[in-house]
XYZ file of C-alpha atoms in Angstrom:
403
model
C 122.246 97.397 117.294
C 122.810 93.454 117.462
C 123.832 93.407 121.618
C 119.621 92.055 121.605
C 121.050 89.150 119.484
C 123.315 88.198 121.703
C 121.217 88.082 125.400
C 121.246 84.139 125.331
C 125.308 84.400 125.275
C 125.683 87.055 127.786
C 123.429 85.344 129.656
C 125.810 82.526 129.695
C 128.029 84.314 130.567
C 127.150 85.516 134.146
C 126.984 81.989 135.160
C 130.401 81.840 135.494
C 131.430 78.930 137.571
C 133.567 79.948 140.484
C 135.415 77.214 141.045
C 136.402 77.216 137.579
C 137.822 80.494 137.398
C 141.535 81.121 138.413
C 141.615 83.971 141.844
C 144.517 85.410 141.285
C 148.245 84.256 140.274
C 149.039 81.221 142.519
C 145.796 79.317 141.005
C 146.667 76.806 138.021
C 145.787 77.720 134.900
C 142.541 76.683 133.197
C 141.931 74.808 130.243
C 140.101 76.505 127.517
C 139.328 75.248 123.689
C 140.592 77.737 121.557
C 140.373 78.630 117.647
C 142.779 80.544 115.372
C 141.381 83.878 114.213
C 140.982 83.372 110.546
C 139.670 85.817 107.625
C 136.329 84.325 106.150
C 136.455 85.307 102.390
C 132.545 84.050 101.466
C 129.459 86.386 101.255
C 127.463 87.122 104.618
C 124.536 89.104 105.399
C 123.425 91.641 107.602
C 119.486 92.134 108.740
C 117.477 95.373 108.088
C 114.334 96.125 110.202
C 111.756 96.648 107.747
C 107.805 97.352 107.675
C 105.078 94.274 106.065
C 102.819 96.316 104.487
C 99.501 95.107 102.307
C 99.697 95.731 98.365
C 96.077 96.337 98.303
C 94.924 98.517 101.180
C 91.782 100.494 100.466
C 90.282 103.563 102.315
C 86.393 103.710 101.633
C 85.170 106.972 101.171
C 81.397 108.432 101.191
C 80.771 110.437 98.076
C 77.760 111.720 98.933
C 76.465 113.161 102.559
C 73.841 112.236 104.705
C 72.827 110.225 107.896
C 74.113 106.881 108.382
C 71.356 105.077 107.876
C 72.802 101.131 108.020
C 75.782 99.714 108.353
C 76.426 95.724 107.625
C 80.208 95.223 108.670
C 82.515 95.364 111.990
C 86.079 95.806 112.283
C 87.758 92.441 111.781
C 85.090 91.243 109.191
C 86.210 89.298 106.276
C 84.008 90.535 103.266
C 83.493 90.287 99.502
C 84.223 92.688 96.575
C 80.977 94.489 95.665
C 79.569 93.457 99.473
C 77.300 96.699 101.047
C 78.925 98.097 103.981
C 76.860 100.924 104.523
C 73.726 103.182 103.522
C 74.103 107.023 103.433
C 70.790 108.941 103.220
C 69.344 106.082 101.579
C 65.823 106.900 102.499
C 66.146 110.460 100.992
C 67.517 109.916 97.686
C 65.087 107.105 97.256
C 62.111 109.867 97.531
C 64.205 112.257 94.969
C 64.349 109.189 92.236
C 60.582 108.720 92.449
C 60.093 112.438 92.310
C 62.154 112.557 89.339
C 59.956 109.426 87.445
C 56.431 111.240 88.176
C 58.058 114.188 86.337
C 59.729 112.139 83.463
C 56.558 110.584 83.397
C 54.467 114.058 83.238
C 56.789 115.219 80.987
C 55.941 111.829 78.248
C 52.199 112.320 78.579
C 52.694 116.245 77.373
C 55.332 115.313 74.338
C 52.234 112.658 73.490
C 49.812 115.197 73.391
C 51.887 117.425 71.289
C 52.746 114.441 68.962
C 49.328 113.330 68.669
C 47.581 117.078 68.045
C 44.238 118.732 68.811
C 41.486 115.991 69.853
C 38.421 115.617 67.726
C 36.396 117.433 69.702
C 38.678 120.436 69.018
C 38.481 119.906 65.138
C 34.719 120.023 65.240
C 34.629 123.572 67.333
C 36.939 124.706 64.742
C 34.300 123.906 61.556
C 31.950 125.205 63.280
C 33.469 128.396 64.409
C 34.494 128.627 60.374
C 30.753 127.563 59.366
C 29.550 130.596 61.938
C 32.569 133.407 60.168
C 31.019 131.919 56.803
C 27.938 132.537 57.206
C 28.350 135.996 58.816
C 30.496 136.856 56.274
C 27.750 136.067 53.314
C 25.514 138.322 55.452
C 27.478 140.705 55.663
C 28.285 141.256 52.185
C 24.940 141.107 50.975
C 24.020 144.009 53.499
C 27.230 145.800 51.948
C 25.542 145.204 47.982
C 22.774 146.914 49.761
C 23.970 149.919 50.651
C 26.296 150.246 47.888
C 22.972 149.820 45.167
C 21.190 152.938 47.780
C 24.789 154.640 48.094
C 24.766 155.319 44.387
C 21.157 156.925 43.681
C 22.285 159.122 47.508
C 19.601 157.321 49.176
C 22.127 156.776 52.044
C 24.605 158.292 53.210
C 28.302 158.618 53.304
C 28.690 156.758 56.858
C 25.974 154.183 56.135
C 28.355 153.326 53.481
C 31.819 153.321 54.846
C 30.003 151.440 57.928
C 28.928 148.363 55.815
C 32.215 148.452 54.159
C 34.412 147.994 57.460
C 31.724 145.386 58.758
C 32.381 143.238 55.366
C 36.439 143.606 55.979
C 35.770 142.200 59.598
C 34.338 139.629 58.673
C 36.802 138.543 56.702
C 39.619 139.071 58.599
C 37.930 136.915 61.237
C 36.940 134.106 58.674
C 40.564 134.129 57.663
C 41.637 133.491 61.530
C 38.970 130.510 61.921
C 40.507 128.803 58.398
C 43.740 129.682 60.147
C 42.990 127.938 63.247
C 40.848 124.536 61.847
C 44.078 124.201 59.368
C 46.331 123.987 63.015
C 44.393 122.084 64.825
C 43.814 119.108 61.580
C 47.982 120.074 60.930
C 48.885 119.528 64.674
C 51.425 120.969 66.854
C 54.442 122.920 65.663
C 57.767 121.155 64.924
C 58.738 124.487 67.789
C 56.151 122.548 70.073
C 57.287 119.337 69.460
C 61.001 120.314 70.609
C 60.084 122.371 73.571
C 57.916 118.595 74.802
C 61.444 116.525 73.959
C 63.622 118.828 75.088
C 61.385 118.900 79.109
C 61.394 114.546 78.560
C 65.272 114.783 77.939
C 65.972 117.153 81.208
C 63.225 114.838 82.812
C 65.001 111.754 81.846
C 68.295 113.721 82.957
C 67.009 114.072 86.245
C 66.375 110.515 86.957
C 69.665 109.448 85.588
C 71.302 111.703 88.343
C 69.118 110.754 91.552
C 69.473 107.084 90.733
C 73.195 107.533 90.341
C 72.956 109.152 93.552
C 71.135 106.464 95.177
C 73.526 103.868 93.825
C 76.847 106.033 95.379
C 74.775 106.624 98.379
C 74.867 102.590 99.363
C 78.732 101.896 99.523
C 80.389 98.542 98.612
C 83.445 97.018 99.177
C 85.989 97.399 96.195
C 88.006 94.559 97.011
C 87.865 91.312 99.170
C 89.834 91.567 102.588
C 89.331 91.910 106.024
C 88.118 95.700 107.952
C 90.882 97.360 109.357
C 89.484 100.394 110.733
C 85.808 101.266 111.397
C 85.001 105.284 111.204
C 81.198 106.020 111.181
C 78.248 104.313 113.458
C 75.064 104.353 112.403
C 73.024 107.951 113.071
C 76.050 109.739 112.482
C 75.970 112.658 109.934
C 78.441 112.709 106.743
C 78.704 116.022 106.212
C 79.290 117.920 102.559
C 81.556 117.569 100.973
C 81.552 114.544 100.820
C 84.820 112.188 100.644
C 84.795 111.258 104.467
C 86.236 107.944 105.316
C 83.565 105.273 106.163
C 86.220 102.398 106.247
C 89.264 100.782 105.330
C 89.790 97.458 103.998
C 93.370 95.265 103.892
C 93.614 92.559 101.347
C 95.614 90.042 103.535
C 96.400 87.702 100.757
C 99.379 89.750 99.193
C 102.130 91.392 101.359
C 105.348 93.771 100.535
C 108.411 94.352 102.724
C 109.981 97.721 102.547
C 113.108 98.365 104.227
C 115.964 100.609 103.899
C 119.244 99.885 103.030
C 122.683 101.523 103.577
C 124.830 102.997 100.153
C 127.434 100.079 100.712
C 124.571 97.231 100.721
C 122.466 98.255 98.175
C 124.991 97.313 95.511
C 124.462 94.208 96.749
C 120.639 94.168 95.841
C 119.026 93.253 92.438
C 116.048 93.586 91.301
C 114.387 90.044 90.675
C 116.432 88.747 93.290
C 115.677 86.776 95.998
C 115.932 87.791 99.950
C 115.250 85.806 102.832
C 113.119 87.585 106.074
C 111.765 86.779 109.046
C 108.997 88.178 111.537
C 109.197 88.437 115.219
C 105.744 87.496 116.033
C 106.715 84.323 113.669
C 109.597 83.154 115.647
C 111.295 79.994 113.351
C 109.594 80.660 110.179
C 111.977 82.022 107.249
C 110.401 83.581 104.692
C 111.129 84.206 100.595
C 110.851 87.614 99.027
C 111.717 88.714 95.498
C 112.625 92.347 95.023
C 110.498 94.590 93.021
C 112.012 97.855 93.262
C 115.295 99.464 94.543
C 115.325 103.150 95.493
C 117.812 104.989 92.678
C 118.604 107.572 95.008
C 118.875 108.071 98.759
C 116.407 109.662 101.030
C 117.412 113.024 101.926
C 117.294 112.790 105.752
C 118.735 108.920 105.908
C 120.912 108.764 103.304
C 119.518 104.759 102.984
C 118.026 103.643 100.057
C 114.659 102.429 99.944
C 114.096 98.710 98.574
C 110.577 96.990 98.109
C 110.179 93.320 98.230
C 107.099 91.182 97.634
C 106.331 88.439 99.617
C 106.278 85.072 98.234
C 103.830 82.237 100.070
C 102.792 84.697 102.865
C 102.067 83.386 105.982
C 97.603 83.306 107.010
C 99.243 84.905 110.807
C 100.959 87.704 108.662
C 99.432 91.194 108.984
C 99.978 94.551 107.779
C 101.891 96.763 109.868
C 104.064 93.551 111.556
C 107.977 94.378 111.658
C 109.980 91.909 109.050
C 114.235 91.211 109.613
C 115.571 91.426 105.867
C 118.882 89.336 105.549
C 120.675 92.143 103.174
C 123.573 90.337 101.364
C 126.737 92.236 102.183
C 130.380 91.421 100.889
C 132.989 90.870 103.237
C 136.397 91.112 102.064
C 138.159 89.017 104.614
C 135.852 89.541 107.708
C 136.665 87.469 110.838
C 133.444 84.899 111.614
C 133.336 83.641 115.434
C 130.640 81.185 116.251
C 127.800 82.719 118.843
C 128.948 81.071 121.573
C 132.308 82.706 121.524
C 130.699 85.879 122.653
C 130.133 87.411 126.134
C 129.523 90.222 128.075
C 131.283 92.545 130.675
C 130.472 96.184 132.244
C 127.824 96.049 129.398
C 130.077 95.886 126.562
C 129.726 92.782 123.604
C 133.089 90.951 123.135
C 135.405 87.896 123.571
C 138.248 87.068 125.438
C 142.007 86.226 123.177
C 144.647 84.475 124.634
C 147.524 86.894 125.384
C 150.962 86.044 127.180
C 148.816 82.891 128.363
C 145.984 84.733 130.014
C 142.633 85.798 128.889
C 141.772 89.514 127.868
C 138.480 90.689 127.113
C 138.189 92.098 124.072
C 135.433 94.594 122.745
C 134.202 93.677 119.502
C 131.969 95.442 116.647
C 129.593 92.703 115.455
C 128.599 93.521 111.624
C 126.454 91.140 110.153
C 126.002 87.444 109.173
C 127.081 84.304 107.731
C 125.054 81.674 107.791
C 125.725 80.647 111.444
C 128.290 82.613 112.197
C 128.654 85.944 113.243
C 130.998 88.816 111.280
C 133.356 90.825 113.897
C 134.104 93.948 111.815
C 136.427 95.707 114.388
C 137.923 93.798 117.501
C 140.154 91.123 116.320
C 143.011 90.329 114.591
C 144.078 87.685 112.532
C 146.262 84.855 114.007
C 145.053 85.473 117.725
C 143.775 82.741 119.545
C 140.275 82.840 120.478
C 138.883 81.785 123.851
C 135.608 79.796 122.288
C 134.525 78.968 126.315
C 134.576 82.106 127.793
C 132.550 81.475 130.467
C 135.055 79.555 132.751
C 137.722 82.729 132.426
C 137.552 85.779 133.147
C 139.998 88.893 132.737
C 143.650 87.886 133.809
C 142.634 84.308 133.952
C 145.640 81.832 133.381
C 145.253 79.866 130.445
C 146.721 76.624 128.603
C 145.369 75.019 125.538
């Protein structure tokens, strides 16, 4: 996984001078600078691929359906928290709110009336509609007194009597209803009246409360301030119900995390709180500083790696989500063997140096595992107390050598 680190030096490597090289036995040997493989007992690293996500990374939903009826943004916009990105059936819910006032509104002018009673007019019907039962009732009783004097000498007869008698009752019975009726209309409504008119405001007022909320959620805003990431909708589209379709998404670009997953022996090496060092390859010389927010405290399943989160500290203004970041992982390595880059080489494809044996060079393949600050950590390859070719490109396998 690190032969892409080491292109320059292979590279090098196939410009092997001919001249320089020895052909075969009879040529002299070459001189070649040589070090003393050593164990390195000081901490290195090794890098992790990792992903630079955004902490704040918002997808902007519709909740409620219509036609598109505006929209004010582009992908790549910068905008605003509480900006308006877009209209959905706008026009609609704005005729449902002012259906709902005119009936609030009815409903007010009918609670009034009950409040306020009968009008004046209706109070003066009402006397006289009492006056009217009054007077028919004086009538009639005198008629009754009438018949009753002629009932008792027989000068009428039985029916005559029983006649004026039910005549006098009626009339009661209806003066009763008319001192019945002026006594409502001077009283006023009912308090069963009264709660029937504030219960129809409430359900009125109800109603408005619900199409302007509607009309508020049906012109979307930005939550937060970032840049458009993704566009979804165009305007004359239809959102249809239910609702929750994705109008946008917006990245805040001024906070980033790294996640990246580590092996079982190099998360012991990582603390929370702690600080780790990463770069990005569309950022080439530019180191950046993370702290570490969270370590994984078990492995994934399917990996077996851990997962550790990092937040970015001074992020760079070319830094976007998505962009790949190198984590230098802090790994302990009990005496590893460190060769400078330039040691290294290629041949038939494979990484490795060439040692000095029996005073010629052999290539040797080498494991490269990690880092140290310039150096490079050989973790299978060499030995200690060999003699390593550190010019490897004037030699080449079986070359003669003196040092």
């Amino acid at each position: 996984m690190y032969l892409h680190l080491f292109l320059v030096f292979v590279a090098a490597a196939c410009l092997t001078p001919r001249n320089l090289v020895a052909a075969d036995g009879d040529r002299p040997a070459v001189s070649v600078s040589v070090v003393k493989v050593e164990k390195d007992f000081s901490f290195g690293y090794i890098k992790r691929a990792g992903s630079i996500t955004a902490i704040r990374k918002v997808r902007i939903s519709s909740e409620v359906g219509g036609m598109v009826e505006r929209l004010f943004f582009e992908r790549g916009d910068r905008v605003k928290r509480g900006q308006i990105l877009a209209e959905i059936g706008t026009s609609k819910i704005r005729l449902e709110v002012e259906q709902a006032l005119t009936a609030l509104k009815a409903a007010e002018i009918q609670l009034e009336k009950v409040k306020k009673g009968s009008r004046a007019e209706e109070i003066a019907i009402s006397e006289a509609a009492l006056k009217e039962a009054d007077a028919a009732l004086r009538e009639s009783e005198e008629h009754f007194r009438r018949i009753e004097a002629l009932y008792g000498k027989s000068a009428v007869s039985t029916s005559e009597y029983d006649s004026a008698l039910r005549a006098v009752e009626s009339t009661r019975s209806r003066r009763a209803a008319m001192v019945q009726q002026l006594s409502m209309a001077r009283e006023g409504a009912r308090k069963e009246d009264r709660a029937i008119a504030e219960a129809q405001v409430a359900q009125a007022g109800a109603a408005v409360a619900l199409a302007k909320d509607r009309l508020f959620r049906s012109v979307i805003r930005s939550p937060i301030e970032g840049v458009v990431s993704h566009k979804a909708v165009e305007e004359g589209e239809v959102i249809i119900v239910p609702p929750g379709a994705a109008v946008a998404q917006i990245v805040d670009s001024s906070s980033f995390k790294v996640e990246v997953a580590v092996s079982e022996m190099d998360v012991v090496n990582v603390r929370e709180n702690s600080l780790l060092q990463f770069t990005v390859d569309p950022l080439p010389g530019k180191t950046f500083n993370a702290e570490v927010t969270f370590v994984s405290p078990a492995a994934e399943p399917l990996t077996r790696n851990y997962v550790i989160e990092l937040l970015v500290k001074h992020p760079d203004k070319a830094m976007s989500d998505g962009m790949t970041a190198r984590v230098r992982i802090p790994r302990a390595e009990a005496g590893a063997v460190t060769v400078h880059p330039s040691a290294l080489t290629e041949k038939d494809g494979s990484v490795g140096i060439y040692v000095v044996e029996n005073d010629k060079a052999v290539f040797r393949r080498v494991d490269v595992g990690g880092y140290k600050g310039d150096r490079i950590i050989i973790s299978k390859g060499l030995v200690e107390g060999e003699f390593l070719i550190t010019n490897p490109a004037i030699v080449k396998e079986g070359t003669k050598v003196t040092y």
